[in-house]
Coordinates of N, CA and C in Angstrom, one line a residue:
M1 N 6.8 -7.4 7.5 CA 5.2 -7.2 7.2 C 5.5 -9.0 6.9
K2 N 4.3 -9.3 6.3 CA 4.1 -10.5 6.8 C 2.7 -10.8 5.3
T3 N 3.6 -11.9 4.8 CA 2.1 -11.9 3.6 C 1.9 -13.3 3.2
F4 N 0.1 -13.2 2.7 CA -0.2 -14.3 2.4 C -0.3 -14.6 1.1
K5 N -1.0 -16.0 0.2 CA -1.1 -15.9 -1.0 C -2.6 -15.2 -0.5
N6 N -3.3 -15.8 0.2 CA -4.1 -14.8 -0.3 C -5.3 -14.0 1.0
I7 N -6.6 -13.8 0.8 CA -6.5 -13.3 2.3 C -8.1 -14.9 3.6
K8 N -8.1 -15.8 2.5 CA -8.3 -17.6 3.6 C -7.2 -17.7 4.0
Q9 N -5.4 -16.9 3.5 CA -5.1 -18.6 3.9 C -5.3 -17.1 5.1
A10 N -4.4 -16.3 4.9 CA -4.9 -14.9 6.7 C -5.5 -15.0 7.9
H11 N -7.0 -15.4 6.8 CA -7.9 -16.0 8.2 C -7.4 -17.1 8.8
K12 N -6.8 -17.6 8.4 CA -7.1 -19.6 8.4 C -5.6 -19.3 9.7
H13 N -4.4 -18.9 9.4 CA -2.9 -18.0 9.8 C -3.7 -17.7 11.9
F14 N -4.8 -16.7 11.3 CA -5.4 -16.0 12.8 C -6.8 -16.5 13.8
N15 N -6.9 -17.4 12.5 CA -8.3 -18.1 13.4 C -9.2 -16.6 13.2
F16 N -9.4 -16.1 12.1 CA -10.0 -14.5 12.3 C -12.1 -15.6 11.8
P17 N -12.9 -15.3 12.5 CA -14.6 -15.5 12.2 C -14.5 -15.0 10.5
G18 N -16.0 -15.5 10.1 CA -16.5 -15.1 9.3 C -15.8 -15.7 7.7
S19 N -15.8 -13.8 6.5 CA -16.4 -14.3 5.1 C -14.7 -13.6 4.8
Y20 N -13.8 -13.7 3.9 CA -12.9 -13.5 3.3 C -12.6 -12.4 2.9
R21 N -13.8 -11.3 2.3 CA -14.0 -10.6 2.3 C -13.3 -9.2 2.7
V22 N -13.5 -7.9 1.3 CA -12.9 -7.3 1.3 C -13.6 -6.5 2.9
G23 N -12.6 -5.0 3.3 CA -13.1 -4.7 4.7 C -13.0 -4.8 5.7
A24 N -13.3 -5.3 6.9 CA -14.1 -4.6 8.2 C -14.6 -6.1 8.7
I25 N -14.3 -6.6 9.7 CA -14.6 -7.5 10.0 C -14.9 -6.8 11.9
I26 N -16.3 -6.9 11.9 CA -16.2 -6.5 13.5 C -17.1 -8.4 14.3
K27 N -16.9 -8.3 14.8 CA -16.5 -8.7 16.6 C -17.3 -8.4 17.9
E28 N -18.9 -8.2 18.4 CA -19.1 -8.0 18.8 C -18.8 -6.2 19.8
N29 N -19.5 -5.7 18.0 CA -18.6 -3.9 17.9 C -17.6 -4.1 18.5
I30 N -16.5 -4.4 17.8 CA -15.6 -4.3 18.2 C -15.3 -4.4 16.5
V31 N -14.2 -3.6 15.7 CA -13.6 -4.6 14.8 C -12.5 -4.5 14.6
I32 N -11.9 -6.2 13.9 CA -10.8 -7.0 14.8 C -10.2 -7.0 13.4
R33 N -9.9 -6.7 12.2 CA -9.6 -6.5 11.5 C -10.1 -5.9 10.2
I34 N -9.6 -5.7 9.0 CA -10.0 -4.7 8.4 C -9.4 -5.9 7.0
Y35 N -9.4 -5.2 6.1 CA -8.7 -6.0 4.4 C -9.0 -5.1 3.8
S36 N -7.9 -3.6 2.7 CA -8.0 -3.2 1.3 C -7.5 -3.5 0.3
N37 N -8.2 -3.8 -0.3 CA -8.3 -4.1 -1.7 C -7.7 -2.3 -2.8
S38 N -7.6 -1.1 -1.8 CA -6.7 0.2 -2.1 C -7.8 0.5 -4.0
V39 N -9.1 -0.5 -4.7 CA -9.4 -0.7 -6.1 C -10.7 0.2 -5.2
S40 N -11.7 -0.5 -4.8 CA -12.8 -0.5 -5.0 C -12.7 1.1 -3.8
K41 N -11.4 1.5 -3.0 CA -12.1 2.5 -2.0 C -10.9 2.4 -2.0
P42 N -10.5 4.2 -2.1 CA -9.0 4.7 -1.8 C -8.5 4.9 -0.3
D43 N -8.2 4.1 0.3 CA -7.4 3.6 1.8 C -5.8 3.5 1.0
F44 N -5.2 4.8 2.0 CA -3.7 4.4 1.3 C -2.9 4.9 3.1
F45 N -2.0 4.9 3.0 CA -0.9 5.0 4.2 C 0.0 6.2 3.8
K46 N 0.2 6.8 4.7 CA 1.2 7.6 5.5 C 2.5 7.6 6.1
N47 N 3.5 8.1 6.6 CA 4.1 8.7 7.3 C 5.3 6.8 7.2
N48 N 5.3 7.0 6.2 CA 6.6 5.1 7.1 C 5.6 4.1 6.6
S49 N 4.2 4.3 6.4 CA 3.2 3.1 6.5 C 2.9 3.2 8.1
K50 N 3.4 4.1 9.0 CA 2.5 4.2 10.2 C 1.5 4.4 11.0
Q51 N 1.3 5.0 9.4 CA -0.5 5.5 9.4 C -1.6 5.4 8.1
F52 N -2.7 4.7 8.8 CA -3.3 4.2 7.7 C -4.7 4.8 7.7
F53 N -4.8 5.3 6.5 CA -6.2 6.2 6.5 C -6.9 5.0 5.4
Y54 N -8.5 5.1 6.5 CA -9.3 4.1 6.1 C -10.9 4.7 5.6
I55 N -11.1 4.2 4.4 CA -12.2 4.6 4.2 C -13.4 4.4 5.3
I56 N -14.2 4.7 5.6 CA -15.7 4.5 6.5 C -16.9 4.4 5.2
K57 N -17.1 3.9 5.6 CA -18.5 2.3 4.5 C -19.6 2.5 4.7
N58 N -20.4 2.8 6.5 CA -21.3 3.1 6.4 C -21.6 3.7 8.5
D59 N -22.7 4.2 8.9 CA -22.8 4.1 9.6 C -22.1 3.2 10.8
K60 N -22.8 2.0 11.0 CA -22.8 0.4 11.8 C -20.9 0.5 11.6
I61 N -20.3 0.4 10.4 CA -18.8 0.6 11.0 C -17.9 1.5 11.7
L62 N -18.6 3.2 11.5 CA -18.3 4.0 12.5 C -18.5 4.1 13.7
E63 N -19.7 3.3 13.8 CA -19.9 2.5 15.6 C -18.6 2.0 15.8
A64 N -19.4 1.1 15.3 CA -17.8 0.2 15.7 C -16.6 0.5 15.7
F65 N -15.8 2.0 14.9 CA -14.7 2.3 14.9 C -14.4 2.6 16.1
K66 N -15.5 3.4 16.4 CA -15.4 4.2 18.1 C -15.5 3.6 19.2
N67 N -16.2 2.5 18.7 CA -16.1 1.7 20.1 C -14.8 1.4 20.4
T68 N -14.0 0.3 19.0 CA -13.3 0.1 19.1 C -11.9 0.7 19.9
K69 N -12.3 1.7 19.5 CA -11.1 2.9 20.4 C -11.2 3.5 21.6
K70 N -12.8 3.9 22.0 CA -13.4 4.0 23.4 C -12.2 2.2 24.2
H71 N -12.3 1.5 23.9 CA -12.1 0.1 24.8 C -10.5 -0.2 23.9
Q72 N -10.0 0.3 22.8 CA -8.6 0.8 23.2 C -8.1 -0.8 22.8
S73 N -8.8 -1.9 21.8 CA -8.7 -2.6 20.8 C -7.5 -2.3 19.4
L74 N -6.9 -3.4 19.4 CA -6.4 -3.7 17.1 C -6.6 -3.5 16.9
I75 N -5.9 -3.3 15.7 CA -7.3 -3.9 14.6 C -6.0 -4.6 13.4
Y76 N -6.3 -5.7 13.4 CA -4.8 -6.3 12.4 C -5.2 -5.9 11.0
V77 N -4.3 -5.1 10.1 CA -4.6 -4.7 9.0 C -3.6 -5.4 8.2
F78 N -4.9 -5.2 6.8 CA -4.0 -6.2 4.8 C -4.4 -5.2 4.3
T79 N -2.9 -4.9 3.8 CA -4.1 -4.8 2.3 C -3.9 -5.7 1.2
K80 N -4.2 -5.8 0.0 CA -3.7 -6.9 -1.2 C -2.8 -6.0 -2.4
D81 N -1.9 -6.6 -2.1 CA -1.0 -5.9 -2.6 C -1.1 -6.5 -4.9
L82 N -1.5 -5.6 -5.0 CA -2.1 -5.7 -6.7 C -0.8 -6.9 -7.9
E83 N 0.4 -6.0 -7.4 CA 1.0 -6.5 -8.2 C 2.0 -7.8 -8.3
N84 N 1.7 -8.1 -6.8 CA 2.3 -9.1 -6.9 C 1.2 -10.5 -6.4
D85 N 0.2 -9.9 -6.7 CA -1.4 -10.9 -6.2 C -0.9 -11.6 -4.9
N86 N -0.7 -11.2 -4.1 CA -1.1 -11.6 -3.0 C -1.1 -11.0 -1.1
V87 N -1.6 -10.9 -0.3 CA -1.9 -10.2 0.8 C -1.0 -10.3 1.2
I88 N -0.6 -9.2 2.3 CA 0.0 -9.0 3.0 C 0.2 -8.5 4.7
F89 N 0.2 -8.5 6.1 CA 0.0 -7.9 6.8 C 0.8 -7.1 7.4
H90 N -0.1 -6.1 7.7 CA 0.9 -4.9 7.9 C 1.0 -4.6 9.9
G91 N 0.7 -5.3 10.4 CA 0.6 -5.2 11.9 C -0.7 -4.9 12.4
K92 N -0.9 -4.9 13.9 CA -1.9 -4.6 14.1 C -1.7 -2.7 14.3
Y93 N -2.9 -2.1 14.5 CA -3.3 -0.7 14.3 C -4.2 0.0 15.6
K94 N -3.8 0.9 16.2 CA -4.6 1.4 17.3 C -5.7 2.4 16.3
V95 N -6.9 2.9 16.8 CA -7.3 4.2 16.1 C -6.9 4.6 17.1
K96 N -6.8 6.1 16.3 CA -6.1 7.3 16.2 C -7.2 8.6 16.5
G97 N -8.0 8.2 15.5 CA -9.2 9.4 15.4 C -9.8 9.3 14.2
F98 N -10.1 10.3 13.4 CA -11.5 10.6 12.4 C -11.3 12.1 12.1
R99 N -10.7 11.7 10.7 CA -10.8 12.7 9.7 C -11.6 13.2 8.8
Q100 N -11.6 13.7 8.0 CA -12.6 14.6 7.3 C -14.4 14.3 7.0
K101 N -14.2 15.1 8.3 CA -15.4 14.3 8.9 C -16.8 13.0 8.8
N102 N -15.8 12.6 9.7 CA -16.1 10.8 9.7 C -16.0 9.7 8.2
K103 N -15.2 10.5 7.2 CA -14.9 10.0 5.8 C -13.8 8.9 6.2
Y104 N -12.9 9.5 7.3 CA -11.9 8.2 7.5 C -11.4 8.0 9.0
V105 N -11.4 6.6 9.0 CA -10.4 6.5 10.3 C -9.4 6.2 10.0
L106 N -8.6 7.4 11.2 CA -7.2 7.1 10.8 C -6.3 5.8 12.1
L107 N -5.8 5.5 11.8 CA -5.4 3.9 12.3 C -3.6 4.4 12.3
E108 N -2.9 3.4 13.6 CA -1.8 4.5 13.8 C -1.4 3.0 14.0
S109 N -0.1 2.6 13.7 CA 1.0 1.4 14.3 C 1.3 1.8 15.5
N110 N 0.6 0.0 16.4 CA 2.0 -0.1 18.1 C 2.6 -0.6 17.9

């Protein structure tokens, strides 16, 4: 896992478009990265961080995740490490499916 001082530094490193906000960044209806602080919404890892459950905030994001799955695109996954006040890059994950009536998208490490 690679760490960054903040999400702005991570954005610069990977040359992502858009803002440095928490949440999903969508480009051409494909989710390209997610950044979770696990405080505002309880996103969580399972199975030694091989699976990440990300809360879907609205229908636009749900449709983008469905499109990401259809195209088998990979998503960059970042979380805020509140204890050390930095940002962790966990790697690229693929959309495995949707859980709890589309409350969560299940991402699996590649």
